[in-house]
CSV table of C-alpha atoms and ligand atoms in Angstrom, one decimal:
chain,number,residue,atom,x,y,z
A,1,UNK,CA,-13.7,11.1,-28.3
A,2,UNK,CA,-11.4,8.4,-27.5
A,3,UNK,CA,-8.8,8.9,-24.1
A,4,UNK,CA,-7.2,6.5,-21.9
A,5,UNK,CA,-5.4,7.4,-19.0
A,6,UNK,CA,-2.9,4.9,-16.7
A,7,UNK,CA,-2.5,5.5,-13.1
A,8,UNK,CA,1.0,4.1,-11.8
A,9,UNK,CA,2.0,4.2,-8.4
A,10,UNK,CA,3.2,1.5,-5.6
A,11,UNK,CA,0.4,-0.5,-3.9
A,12,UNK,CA,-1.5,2.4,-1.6
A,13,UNK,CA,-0.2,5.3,-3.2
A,14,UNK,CA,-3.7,6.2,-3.2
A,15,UNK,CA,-4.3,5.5,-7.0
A,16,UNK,CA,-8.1,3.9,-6.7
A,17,UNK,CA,-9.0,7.4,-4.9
A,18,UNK,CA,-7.3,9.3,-7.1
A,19,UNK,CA,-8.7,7.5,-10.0
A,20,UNK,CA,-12.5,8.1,-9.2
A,21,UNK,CA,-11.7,11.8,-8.7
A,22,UNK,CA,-10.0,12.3,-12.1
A,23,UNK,CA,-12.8,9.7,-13.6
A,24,UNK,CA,-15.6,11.9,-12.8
A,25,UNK,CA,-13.9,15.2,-13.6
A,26,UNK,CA,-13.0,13.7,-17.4
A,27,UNK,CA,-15.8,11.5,-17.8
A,28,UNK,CA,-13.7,8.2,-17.9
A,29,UNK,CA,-14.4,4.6,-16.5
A,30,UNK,CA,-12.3,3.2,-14.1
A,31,UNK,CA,-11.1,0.3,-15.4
A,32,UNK,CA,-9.4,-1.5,-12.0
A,33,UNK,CA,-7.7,-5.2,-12.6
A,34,UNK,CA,-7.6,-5.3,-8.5
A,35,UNK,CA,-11.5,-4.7,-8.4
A,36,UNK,CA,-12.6,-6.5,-11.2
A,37,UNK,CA,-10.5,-10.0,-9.6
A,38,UNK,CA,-12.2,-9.2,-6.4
A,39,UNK,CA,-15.6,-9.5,-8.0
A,40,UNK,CA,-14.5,-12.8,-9.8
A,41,UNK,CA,-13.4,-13.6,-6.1
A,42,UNK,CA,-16.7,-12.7,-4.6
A,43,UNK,CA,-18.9,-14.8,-7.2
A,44,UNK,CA,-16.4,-17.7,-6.6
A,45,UNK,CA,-15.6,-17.8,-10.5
A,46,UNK,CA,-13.1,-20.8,-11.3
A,47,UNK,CA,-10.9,-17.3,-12.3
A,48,UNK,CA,-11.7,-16.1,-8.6
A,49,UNK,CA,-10.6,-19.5,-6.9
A,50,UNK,CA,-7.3,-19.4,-8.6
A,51,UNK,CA,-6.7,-15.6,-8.4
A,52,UNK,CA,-7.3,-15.2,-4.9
A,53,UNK,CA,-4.1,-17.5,-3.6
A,54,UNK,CA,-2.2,-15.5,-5.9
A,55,UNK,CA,-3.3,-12.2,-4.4
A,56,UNK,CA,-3.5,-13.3,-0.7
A,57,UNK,CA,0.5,-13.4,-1.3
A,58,UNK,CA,1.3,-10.5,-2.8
A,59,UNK,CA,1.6,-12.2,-6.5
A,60,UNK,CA,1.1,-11.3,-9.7
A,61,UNK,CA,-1.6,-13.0,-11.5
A,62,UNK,CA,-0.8,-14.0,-15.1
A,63,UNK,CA,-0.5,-11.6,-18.1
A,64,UNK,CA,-2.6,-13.6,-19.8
A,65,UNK,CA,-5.8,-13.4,-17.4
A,66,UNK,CA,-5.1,-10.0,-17.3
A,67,UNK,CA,-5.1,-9.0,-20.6
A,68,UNK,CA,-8.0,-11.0,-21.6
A,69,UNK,CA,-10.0,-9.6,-19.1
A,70,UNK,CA,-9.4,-5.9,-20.3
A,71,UNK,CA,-9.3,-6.8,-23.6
A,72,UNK,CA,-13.2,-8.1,-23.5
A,73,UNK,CA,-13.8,-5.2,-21.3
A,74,UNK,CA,-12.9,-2.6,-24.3
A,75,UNK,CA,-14.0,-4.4,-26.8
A,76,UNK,CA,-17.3,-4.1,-25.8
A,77,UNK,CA,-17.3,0.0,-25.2
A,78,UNK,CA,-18.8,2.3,-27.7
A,79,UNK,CA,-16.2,5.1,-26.6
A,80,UNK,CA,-13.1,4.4,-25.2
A,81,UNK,CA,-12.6,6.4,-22.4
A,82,UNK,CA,-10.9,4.5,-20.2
A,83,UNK,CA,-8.6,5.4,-17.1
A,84,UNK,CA,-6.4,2.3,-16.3
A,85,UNK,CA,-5.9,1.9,-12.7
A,86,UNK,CA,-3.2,-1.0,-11.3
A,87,UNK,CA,-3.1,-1.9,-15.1
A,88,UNK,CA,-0.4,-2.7,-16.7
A,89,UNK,CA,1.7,-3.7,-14.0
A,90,UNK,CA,4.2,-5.9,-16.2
A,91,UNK,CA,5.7,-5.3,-19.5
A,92,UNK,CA,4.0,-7.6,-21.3
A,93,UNK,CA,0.7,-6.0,-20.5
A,94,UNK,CA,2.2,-2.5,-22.0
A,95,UNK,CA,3.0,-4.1,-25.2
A,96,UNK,CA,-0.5,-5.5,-25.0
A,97,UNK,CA,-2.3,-2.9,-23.9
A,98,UNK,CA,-0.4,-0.8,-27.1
A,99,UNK,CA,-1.5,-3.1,-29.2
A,100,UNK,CA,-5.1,-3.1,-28.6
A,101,UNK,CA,-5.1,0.6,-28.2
A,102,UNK,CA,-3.9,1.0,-31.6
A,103,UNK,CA,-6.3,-1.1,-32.9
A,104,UNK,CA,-9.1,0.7,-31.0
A,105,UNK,CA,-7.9,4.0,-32.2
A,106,UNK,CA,-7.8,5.0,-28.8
A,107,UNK,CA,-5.0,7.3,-28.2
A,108,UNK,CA,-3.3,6.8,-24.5
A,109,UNK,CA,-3.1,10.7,-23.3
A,110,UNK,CA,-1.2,10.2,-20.4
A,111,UNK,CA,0.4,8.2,-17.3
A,112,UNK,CA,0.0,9.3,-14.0
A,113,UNK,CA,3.0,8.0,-11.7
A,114,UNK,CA,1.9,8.5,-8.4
A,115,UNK,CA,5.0,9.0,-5.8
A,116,UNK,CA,5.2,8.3,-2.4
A,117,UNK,CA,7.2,7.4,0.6
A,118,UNK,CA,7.6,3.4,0.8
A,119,UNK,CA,7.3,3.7,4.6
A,120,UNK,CA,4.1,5.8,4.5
A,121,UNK,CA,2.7,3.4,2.1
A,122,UNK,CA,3.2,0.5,4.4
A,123,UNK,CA,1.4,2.6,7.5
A,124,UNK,CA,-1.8,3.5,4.9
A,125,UNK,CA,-2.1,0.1,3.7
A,126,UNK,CA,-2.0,-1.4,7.0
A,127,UNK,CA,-5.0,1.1,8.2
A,128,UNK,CA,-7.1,0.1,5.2
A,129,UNK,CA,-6.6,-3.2,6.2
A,130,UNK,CA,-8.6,-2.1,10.1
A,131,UNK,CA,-10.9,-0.1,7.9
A,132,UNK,CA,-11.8,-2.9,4.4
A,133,UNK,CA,-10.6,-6.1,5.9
A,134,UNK,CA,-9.0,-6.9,2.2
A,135,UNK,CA,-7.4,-10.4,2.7
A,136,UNK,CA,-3.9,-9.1,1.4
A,137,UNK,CA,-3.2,-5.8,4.0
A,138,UNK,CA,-1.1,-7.5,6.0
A,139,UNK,CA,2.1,-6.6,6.7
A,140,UNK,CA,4.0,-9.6,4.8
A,141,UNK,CA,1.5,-9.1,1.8
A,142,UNK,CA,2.0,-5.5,1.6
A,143,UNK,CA,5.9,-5.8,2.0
A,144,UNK,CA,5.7,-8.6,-1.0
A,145,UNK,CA,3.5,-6.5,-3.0
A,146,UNK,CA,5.7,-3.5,-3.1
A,147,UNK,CA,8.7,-5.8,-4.0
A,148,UNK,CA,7.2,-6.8,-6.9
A,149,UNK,CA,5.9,-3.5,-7.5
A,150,UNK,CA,9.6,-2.9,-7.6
A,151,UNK,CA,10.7,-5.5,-9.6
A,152,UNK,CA,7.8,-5.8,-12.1
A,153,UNK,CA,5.8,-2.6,-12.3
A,154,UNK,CA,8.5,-0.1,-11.9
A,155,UNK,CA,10.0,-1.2,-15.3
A,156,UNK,CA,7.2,0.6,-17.1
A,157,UNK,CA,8.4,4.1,-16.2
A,158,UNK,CA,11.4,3.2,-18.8
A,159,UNK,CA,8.9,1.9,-21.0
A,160,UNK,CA,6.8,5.2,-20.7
A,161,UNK,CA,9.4,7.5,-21.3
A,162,UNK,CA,10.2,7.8,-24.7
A,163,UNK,CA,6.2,8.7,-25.1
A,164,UNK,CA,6.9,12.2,-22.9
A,165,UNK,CA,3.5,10.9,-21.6
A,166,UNK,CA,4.2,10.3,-17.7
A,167,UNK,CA,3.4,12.6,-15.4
A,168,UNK,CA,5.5,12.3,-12.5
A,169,UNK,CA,3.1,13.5,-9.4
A,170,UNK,CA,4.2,13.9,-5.4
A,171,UNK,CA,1.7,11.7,-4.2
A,172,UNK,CA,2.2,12.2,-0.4
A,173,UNK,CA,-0.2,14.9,1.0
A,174,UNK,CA,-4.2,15.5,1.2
A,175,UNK,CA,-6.6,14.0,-1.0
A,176,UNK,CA,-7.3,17.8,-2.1
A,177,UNK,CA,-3.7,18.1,-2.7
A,178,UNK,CA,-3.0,15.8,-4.6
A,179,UNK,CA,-5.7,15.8,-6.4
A,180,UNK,CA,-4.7,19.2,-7.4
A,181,UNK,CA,-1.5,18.7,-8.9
A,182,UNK,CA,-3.0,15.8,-10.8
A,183,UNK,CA,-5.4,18.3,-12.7
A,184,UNK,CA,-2.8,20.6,-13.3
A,185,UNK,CA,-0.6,17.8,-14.7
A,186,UNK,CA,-3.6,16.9,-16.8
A,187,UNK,CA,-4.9,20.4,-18.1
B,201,AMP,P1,-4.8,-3.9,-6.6
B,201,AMP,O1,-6.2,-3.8,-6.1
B,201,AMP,O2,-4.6,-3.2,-7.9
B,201,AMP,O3,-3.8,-3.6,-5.5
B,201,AMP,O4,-4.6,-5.4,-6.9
B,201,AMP,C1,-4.7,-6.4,-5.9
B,201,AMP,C2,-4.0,-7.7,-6.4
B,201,AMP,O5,-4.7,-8.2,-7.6
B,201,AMP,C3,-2.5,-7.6,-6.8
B,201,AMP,O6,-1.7,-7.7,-5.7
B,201,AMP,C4,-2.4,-8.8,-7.8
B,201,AMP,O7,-2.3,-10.0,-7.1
B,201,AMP,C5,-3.7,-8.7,-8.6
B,201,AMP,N1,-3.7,-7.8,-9.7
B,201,AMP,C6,-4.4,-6.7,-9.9
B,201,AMP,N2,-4.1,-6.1,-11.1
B,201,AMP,C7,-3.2,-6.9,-11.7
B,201,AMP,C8,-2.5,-6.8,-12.9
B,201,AMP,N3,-2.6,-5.8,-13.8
B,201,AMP,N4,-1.6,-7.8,-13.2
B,201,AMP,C9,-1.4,-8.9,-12.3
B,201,AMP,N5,-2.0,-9.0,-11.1
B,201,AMP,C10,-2.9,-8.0,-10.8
């Protein structure tokens, strides 16, 4: 059967950890925007070339890579059981990503809106950086990406509410913890 999830949740809210917890427990593919730019970074893609400025600064890349990047990715699925993680980060991705789930028939069963200190975000990211090396944890690139997290992303919890499908989850704590509440959110 059809499900998609969303994870929300300001850059290192812990959302990509989170995600390949709740993946494996529901049988869902992670479907991350961040990762799958990466790989066109790593392979040195014409898409990688241009997308890697606009992440080394914190930027949004456009709506209309992004959405045709996940739209090839589900068209090609069998089943759609998808859990959205870092996507959609701007309204114009939610109306897209409606639209193509209505005509995949895949019903979206919730979003998961990951909350967390802004300060304690800052600290995680920056120790990810020692730990992955990712080209945008440093300090100015973190600060800008949670300003346009702000700005952009945030938006979408307005957009989310008239569905009653967010599930607003107190992301600071263990791994265990919070993991916890997001299966009781989800049961
Ligand atoms: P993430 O791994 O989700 O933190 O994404 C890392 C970077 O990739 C972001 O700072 C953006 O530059 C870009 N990116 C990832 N997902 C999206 C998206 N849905 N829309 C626009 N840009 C994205």
């Amino acid at each position: 059967m059809n499900e998609t999830l969303i994870f929300m949740g300001p850059p290192g809210a812990g959302k990509g950890t989170q995600a390949t917890k709740i993946c494996e427990n529901r049988q869902l593919k992670q479907l991350s925007t961040g990762d799958m730019l990466r790989d066109h970074v790593r392979r040195g893609t014409d898409l990688g070339v241009q997308a890697k400025q606009i992440m080394d600064a914190g930027k949004l890349v456009s709506d209309d890579v992004i959405i045709g990047m996940v739209r090839a990715e589900l068209q090609q699925m069998a089943d759609i059981r998808v859990l959205f993680d870092g996507f959609p980060r701007t309204t114009a991705q939610a109306q897209a990503l409606d639209q193509l789930l209505q005509e995949l028939h895949a019903p979206l069963y919730a979003v998961v809106l990951l909350e967390v200190d802004e300060e304690a975000v800052v600290q995680r990211l920056l120790k990810r950086a020692e730990i992955e090396g990712r080209s945008d944890d440093n300090e100015a690139t973190i600060r800008k990406r949670l300003s346009v997290y702000n700005e952009q992303t945030s938006p979408l919890i307005g957009y989310y509410a008239g569905t009653g499908k967010i599930k607003k989850i107190d992301g600071m704590g263990t791994v265990q913890e919070v993991e916890q509440r997001i299966k009781e959110a989800l049961a």
